[in-house]
């Protein structure tokens, strides 16, 4: 490991379990503990867990917090009125490009939490503080590096969390998707995730995360690395920042129009003017390969409407074929046959809607 890489509080647990560690956004993170394929299937059929403590929880507090977030975020956080309810959205620059995609939790009008990606965390916090200062909002933006985060995912994930922490069941059993609850002091249990499966994302004091991890292992929850996390999220049709979108990509170019709210004409969120005036049309689609081979990012795709590019691609363990996301010219439609250039050969593929997999099973789009 390079001495410059950051480590989560669970790094010794990963090393003790024989994980293969890699540099991910400046963090020393587990790629896999053995078989990436087995880790993937554990999440689809039982329960797996991921150390996501490299992601950053940011508390946004103060009387101006609501107005600040309505300016900062492309989706409208005014939709959140039930404590614990969460919203997925993008934080945009003035050109409408995606600074980061994130989750916002509402607890009260003056108390919110934003969860940002690891590789963008420092620039995100700097941007948030810059916007707060420029707008003279009565708000404090506080990074919470004293907290750790574990995602437990799969059809049996919630039951195994309750077996490990019975006291959390009362607060979390009635949660619906994309809602969290305070289950203990400084502990948030949220029914969210990045795999297409049910489960919890648990935020708790860093001093308590090793004990939780070990207790979940004792309940049969399988530790999973970044490799399985990537195949799972791609099957589930979930974007990865830096690969499927970045600061040069507007939400509409990454299939994220649904994360932008233009309903309130008076709400001038950062990036709105650019989106409304300079939107670049394209279709963000799924691809299924028709032959053996694996689709990888940046491969060329050609279809009836013109040429596009793969943003994410992999072999789908659930489907047994290679799948991908691609940014294609407007007019590319599901069911259309296209070709992907793989090692100098044009290989047939079918355009599909997303996701590819939901609740452990292939999705048959009508």
Coordinates of C-alpha atoms in Angstrom, one line a residue:
X1 CA 0.0 0.0 0.0
X2 CA 1.2 3.5 -0.8
X3 CA 1.8 5.6 2.3
X4 CA -0.3 8.3 0.7
X5 CA -3.5 6.3 0.6
X6 CA -6.2 6.9 3.2
X7 CA -7.6 4.0 5.2
X8 CA -11.0 3.4 6.7
X9 CA -11.4 2.1 10.3
X10 CA -12.1 -1.3 8.8
X11 CA -8.8 -1.6 6.9
X12 CA -7.2 -4.1 9.4
X13 CA -10.3 -6.3 9.0
X14 CA -10.0 -6.4 5.3
X15 CA -6.3 -7.3 5.5
X16 CA -6.9 -10.0 8.1
X17 CA -9.6 -11.5 5.8
X18 CA -7.1 -11.7 2.9
X19 CA -8.7 -8.9 0.8
X20 CA -6.9 -7.7 -2.3
X21 CA -6.5 -4.0 -1.7
X22 CA -6.5 -1.3 -4.5
X23 CA -6.4 2.5 -4.8
X24 CA -9.9 3.8 -5.1
X25 CA -10.1 7.6 -5.2
X26 CA -7.1 7.9 -2.9
X27 CA -8.4 5.3 -0.5
X28 CA -6.9 1.8 0.2
X29 CA -10.0 -0.3 -0.4
X30 CA -10.8 -4.1 -0.9
X31 CA -11.4 -5.2 -4.5
X32 CA -12.3 -8.7 -3.5
X33 CA -11.8 -11.1 -0.6
X34 CA -11.4 -14.1 -2.9
X35 CA -14.1 -14.8 -5.5
X36 CA -15.7 -11.6 -6.9
X37 CA -18.3 -13.8 -8.5
X38 CA -19.3 -15.5 -5.2
X39 CA -19.5 -12.1 -3.6
X40 CA -21.8 -10.8 -6.3
X41 CA -24.1 -13.9 -6.0
X42 CA -24.1 -13.6 -2.2
X43 CA -25.7 -10.2 -2.5
X44 CA -28.2 -11.3 -5.1
X45 CA -29.3 -14.5 -3.1
X46 CA -28.5 -13.9 0.6
X47 CA -26.6 -11.0 2.2
X48 CA -23.3 -9.2 1.6
X49 CA -21.7 -6.1 3.0
X50 CA -19.5 -3.3 1.8
X51 CA -17.2 -0.9 3.7
X52 CA -18.3 2.4 2.3
X53 CA -16.6 4.5 5.1
X54 CA -14.6 6.3 2.4
X55 CA -17.7 8.1 1.4
X56 CA -18.3 11.3 3.4
X57 CA -21.3 12.2 5.5
X58 CA -21.7 16.0 5.6
X59 CA -24.1 17.7 8.1
X60 CA -25.9 20.8 6.9
X61 CA -27.3 22.7 9.8
X62 CA -28.9 26.1 10.4
X63 CA -32.0 28.3 9.8
X64 CA -30.8 28.8 6.2
X65 CA -30.2 25.1 5.5
X66 CA -33.3 24.5 3.4
X67 CA -32.8 27.6 1.2
X68 CA -29.2 26.7 0.8
X69 CA -29.9 23.1 -0.4
X70 CA -32.6 24.3 -2.8
X71 CA -30.0 26.5 -4.4
X72 CA -27.2 23.9 -4.3
X73 CA -29.1 20.7 -5.5
X74 CA -30.7 20.1 -8.8
X75 CA -33.6 18.1 -7.4
X76 CA -35.9 20.0 -5.0
X77 CA -35.4 19.0 -1.4
X78 CA -38.7 20.8 -0.5
X79 CA -40.2 17.4 -1.5
X80 CA -38.8 16.0 1.7
X81 CA -41.2 16.6 4.6
X82 CA -41.0 13.3 6.6
X83 CA -38.0 13.1 8.9
X84 CA -35.5 10.5 7.7
X85 CA -36.7 10.7 4.1
X86 CA -33.9 10.8 1.5
X87 CA -33.5 12.1 -2.0
X88 CA -31.0 11.3 -4.8
X89 CA -29.8 14.1 -6.9
X90 CA -26.8 15.9 -8.5
X91 CA -24.9 18.9 -7.5
X92 CA -24.2 21.0 -10.6
X93 CA -21.7 23.7 -11.7
X94 CA -22.9 26.8 -13.5
X95 CA -22.5 25.1 -16.8
X96 CA -24.9 22.3 -15.7
X97 CA -22.1 19.7 -15.4
X98 CA -22.3 17.2 -12.5
X99 CA -19.9 18.1 -9.7
X100 CA -21.2 15.0 -7.9
X101 CA -24.2 12.7 -7.4
X102 CA -25.3 12.4 -3.8
X103 CA -28.0 11.5 -1.3
X104 CA -29.7 14.2 0.9
X105 CA -31.5 13.2 4.1
X106 CA -34.1 15.5 5.8
X107 CA -34.4 15.5 9.6
X108 CA -35.8 19.0 10.2
X109 CA -35.9 22.3 8.4
X110 CA -32.6 23.3 10.0
X111 CA -31.0 19.8 10.0
X112 CA -30.0 17.8 6.9
X113 CA -27.3 15.4 5.9
X114 CA -25.6 15.0 2.5
X115 CA -23.7 11.8 1.6
X116 CA -21.0 12.4 -1.1
X117 CA -18.6 10.2 -3.1
X118 CA -15.1 9.5 -1.8
X119 CA -13.1 10.8 -4.7
X120 CA -15.0 14.1 -4.9
X121 CA -15.4 14.7 -1.1
X122 CA -12.9 17.5 -0.7
X123 CA -14.0 19.5 -3.8
X124 CA -17.7 18.9 -2.8
X125 CA -17.2 20.3 0.7
X126 CA -15.2 23.3 -0.7
X127 CA -17.9 24.0 -3.3
X128 CA -20.7 23.7 -0.7
X129 CA -18.9 26.2 1.6
X130 CA -18.2 28.5 -1.3
X131 CA -21.9 28.5 -2.2
X132 CA -22.9 29.1 1.4
X133 CA -20.6 32.1 1.7
X134 CA -21.5 33.6 -1.7
X135 CA -25.2 33.3 -0.9
X136 CA -24.8 34.5 2.7
X137 CA -26.9 31.5 3.9
X138 CA -27.3 31.0 7.6
X139 CA -25.8 27.5 7.5
X140 CA -22.9 25.4 8.7
X141 CA -21.4 22.7 6.5
X142 CA -19.6 20.1 8.7
X143 CA -17.8 17.0 7.3
X144 CA -18.2 14.0 9.6
X145 CA -15.0 12.0 9.3
X146 CA -15.8 10.7 12.9
X147 CA -18.5 8.5 11.3
X148 CA -18.1 5.2 9.4
X149 CA -20.5 3.6 7.0
X150 CA -21.4 0.0 6.1
X151 CA -23.8 -1.1 3.3
X152 CA -25.5 -4.5 4.0
X153 CA -27.4 -5.7 0.9
X154 CA -29.4 -8.7 -0.2
X155 CA -32.7 -10.4 0.4
X156 CA -31.7 -11.5 3.9
X157 CA -29.7 -8.4 4.7
X158 CA -32.2 -6.7 7.0
X159 CA -32.9 -9.8 9.0
X160 CA -29.2 -10.4 9.6
X161 CA -28.7 -6.8 10.7
X162 CA -31.4 -7.2 13.2
X163 CA -29.9 -10.5 14.4
X164 CA -26.6 -8.6 15.0
X165 CA -28.2 -5.5 16.5
X166 CA -31.7 -6.5 17.9
X167 CA -32.1 -3.1 19.5
X168 CA -32.2 -1.4 16.0
X169 CA -35.2 -3.4 14.8
X170 CA -37.8 -1.2 16.4
X171 CA -36.6 2.0 14.7
X172 CA -35.9 0.4 11.3
X173 CA -38.4 -2.4 10.7
X174 CA -41.2 -0.1 9.3
X175 CA -38.8 1.9 7.0
X176 CA -39.8 2.1 3.4
X177 CA -37.2 2.4 0.6
X178 CA -35.2 5.6 0.7
X179 CA -36.0 6.4 4.3
X180 CA -33.7 6.3 7.3
X181 CA -34.1 6.4 11.1
X182 CA -31.9 7.2 14.1
X183 CA -31.5 3.8 15.7
X184 CA -28.9 4.7 18.4
X185 CA -26.7 7.7 19.4
X186 CA -25.3 9.1 16.1
X187 CA -26.4 5.9 14.3
X188 CA -28.5 6.2 11.1
X189 CA -30.0 3.1 9.6
X190 CA -31.3 3.8 6.1
X191 CA -33.1 1.6 3.6
X192 CA -30.9 2.6 0.7
X193 CA -28.2 1.0 -1.3
X194 CA -26.3 0.7 -4.6
X195 CA -26.9 -2.9 -5.7
X196 CA -30.6 -3.2 -6.7
X197 CA -31.3 -5.3 -3.7
X198 CA -33.0 -4.5 -0.4
X199 CA -31.0 -3.8 2.7
X200 CA -29.5 -1.1 4.8
X201 CA -26.8 1.5 4.7
X202 CA -25.7 2.1 8.3
X203 CA -23.8 5.2 9.4
X204 CA -22.4 5.0 12.9
X205 CA -19.4 6.3 15.0
X206 CA -16.1 5.0 13.6
X207 CA -15.2 3.6 17.0
X208 CA -18.1 1.1 16.7
X209 CA -17.8 -0.1 13.2
X210 CA -15.3 -2.9 13.7
X211 CA -17.6 -4.5 16.3
X212 CA -20.5 -4.2 13.9
X213 CA -18.5 -5.7 11.0
X214 CA -17.5 -8.7 13.1
X215 CA -21.0 -9.3 14.4
X216 CA -22.4 -9.2 10.9
X217 CA -19.7 -11.7 9.8
X218 CA -20.8 -14.0 12.6
X219 CA -24.4 -13.8 11.3
X220 CA -23.2 -15.0 7.9
X221 CA -23.1 -11.7 6.0
X222 CA -20.3 -12.0 3.4
X223 CA -17.8 -9.2 3.1
X224 CA -17.7 -7.9 -0.5
X225 CA -15.3 -5.7 -2.4
X226 CA -15.4 -3.0 -5.0
X227 CA -15.4 -5.6 -7.9
X228 CA -18.8 -7.0 -6.8
X229 CA -20.1 -3.6 -6.0
X230 CA -19.4 -2.5 -9.6
X231 CA -21.1 -5.5 -11.3
X232 CA -24.1 -5.2 -9.0
X233 CA -24.6 -1.5 -9.5
X234 CA -24.2 -1.9 -13.3
X235 CA -26.8 -4.7 -13.4
X236 CA -29.1 -2.4 -11.3
X237 CA -28.7 0.5 -13.8
X238 CA -26.9 2.8 -11.3
X239 CA -24.4 5.4 -12.5
X240 CA -20.8 5.7 -11.3
X241 CA -19.4 9.2 -10.9
X242 CA -16.3 9.8 -13.0
X243 CA -17.3 7.1 -15.4
X244 CA -20.9 7.7 -16.4
X245 CA -21.0 11.4 -15.7
X246 CA -18.6 14.2 -14.6
X247 CA -18.3 18.0 -14.6
X248 CA -18.5 18.0 -18.4
X249 CA -21.7 15.9 -18.4
X250 CA -25.2 17.4 -17.9
X251 CA -27.7 15.1 -16.1
X252 CA -29.7 14.6 -19.3
X253 CA -26.6 13.1 -20.9
X254 CA -26.4 10.5 -18.3
X255 CA -30.0 9.4 -18.0
X256 CA -30.5 11.5 -14.9
X257 CA -33.2 13.9 -16.0
X258 CA -35.4 12.4 -13.3
X259 CA -33.0 13.8 -10.6
X260 CA -33.6 17.4 -11.8
X261 CA -36.7 19.4 -10.7
X262 CA -37.7 22.3 -12.9
X263 CA -41.3 22.5 -11.4
X264 CA -40.7 25.6 -9.3
X265 CA -39.9 28.4 -11.7
X266 CA -38.7 30.6 -8.9
X267 CA -36.1 28.1 -7.7
X268 CA -32.9 29.1 -9.4
X269 CA -30.6 26.2 -8.5
X270 CA -27.0 26.4 -9.7
X271 CA -26.8 25.0 -13.3
X272 CA -30.5 25.6 -14.1
X273 CA -30.0 28.3 -16.7
X274 CA -27.4 26.2 -18.6
X275 CA -29.6 23.1 -18.6
X276 CA -32.6 25.1 -19.9
X277 CA -30.6 27.0 -22.6
X278 CA -27.8 24.7 -23.7
X279 CA -29.0 21.1 -23.2
X280 CA -27.3 18.6 -25.5
X281 CA -29.7 15.8 -26.5
X282 CA -28.6 12.2 -26.5
X283 CA -29.9 8.8 -25.3
X284 CA -28.4 7.0 -22.3
X285 CA -29.2 3.4 -22.9
X286 CA -28.3 -0.2 -21.8
X287 CA -26.6 -2.7 -24.1
X288 CA -26.6 -6.5 -24.1
X289 CA -23.9 -8.2 -26.1
X290 CA -25.1 -10.8 -28.6
X291 CA -21.9 -12.8 -28.6
X292 CA -19.0 -13.9 -26.3
X293 CA -16.9 -11.0 -25.2
X294 CA -16.9 -8.2 -22.6
X295 CA -17.9 -4.6 -23.2
X296 CA -15.6 -2.1 -21.5
X297 CA -15.8 1.7 -21.0
X298 CA -14.9 4.0 -23.9
X299 CA -15.6 1.4 -26.6
X300 CA -17.3 2.7 -29.7
X301 CA -20.9 1.9 -30.5
X302 CA -22.5 2.4 -33.9
X303 CA -26.2 2.3 -34.7
X304 CA -28.8 3.7 -37.0
X305 CA -28.7 7.1 -35.4
X306 CA -24.9 7.4 -35.5
X307 CA -22.0 6.6 -33.3
X308 CA -21.8 6.6 -29.5
X309 CA -19.6 5.5 -26.7
X310 CA -19.7 3.0 -23.8
X311 CA -19.5 4.6 -20.3
X312 CA -19.6 1.5 -18.2
X313 CA -19.4 -2.2 -19.2
X314 CA -18.8 -5.6 -17.6
X315 CA -19.8 -9.2 -17.7
X316 CA -23.1 -9.7 -15.8
X317 CA -22.8 -12.6 -13.4
X318 CA -26.6 -12.7 -13.0
X319 CA -27.4 -12.7 -16.8
X320 CA -24.3 -14.5 -18.1
X321 CA -23.7 -12.0 -20.9
X322 CA -21.9 -8.7 -21.1
X323 CA -23.9 -5.6 -20.4
X324 CA -23.1 -1.9 -20.6
X325 CA -24.3 1.7 -20.5
X326 CA -23.8 3.8 -23.6
X327 CA -24.2 7.4 -24.5
X328 CA -25.8 7.3 -28.0
X329 CA -27.2 9.9 -30.5
X330 CA -30.8 10.9 -29.9
X331 CA -33.2 8.5 -31.5
X332 CA -31.6 5.3 -30.4
X333 CA -34.4 3.1 -29.2
X334 CA -34.7 -0.1 -27.0
X335 CA -34.8 -3.2 -29.1
X336 CA -32.6 -1.7 -31.8
X337 CA -29.6 -3.7 -33.0
X338 CA -26.2 -1.9 -32.7
X339 CA -22.5 -2.9 -32.9
X340 CA -19.8 -2.5 -30.3
X341 CA -16.1 -2.3 -31.4
X342 CA -14.2 -4.9 -29.3
X343 CA -10.6 -5.3 -30.1
X344 CA -11.0 -4.2 -33.7
X345 CA -14.1 -6.3 -34.3
X346 CA -17.7 -5.0 -34.5
X347 CA -19.8 -7.2 -32.3
X348 CA -23.7 -7.2 -32.3
X349 CA -25.5 -5.9 -29.3
X350 CA -29.1 -5.0 -28.4
X351 CA -30.2 -1.7 -27.0
X352 CA -32.2 -2.2 -23.8
X353 CA -33.9 -0.1 -21.1
X354 CA -32.4 0.0 -17.6
X355 CA -32.1 -1.8 -15.2
X356 CA -30.9 -5.2 -16.3
X357 CA -31.6 -6.8 -12.9
X358 CA -34.1 -6.1 -10.2
X359 CA -34.5 -8.1 -6.9
X360 CA -32.1 -10.7 -8.1
X361 CA -33.9 -11.5 -11.4
X362 CA -33.5 -10.4 -15.0
X363 CA -35.9 -7.6 -15.9
X364 CA -38.0 -8.2 -19.0
X365 CA -38.8 -4.8 -20.4
X366 CA -42.0 -4.6 -22.5

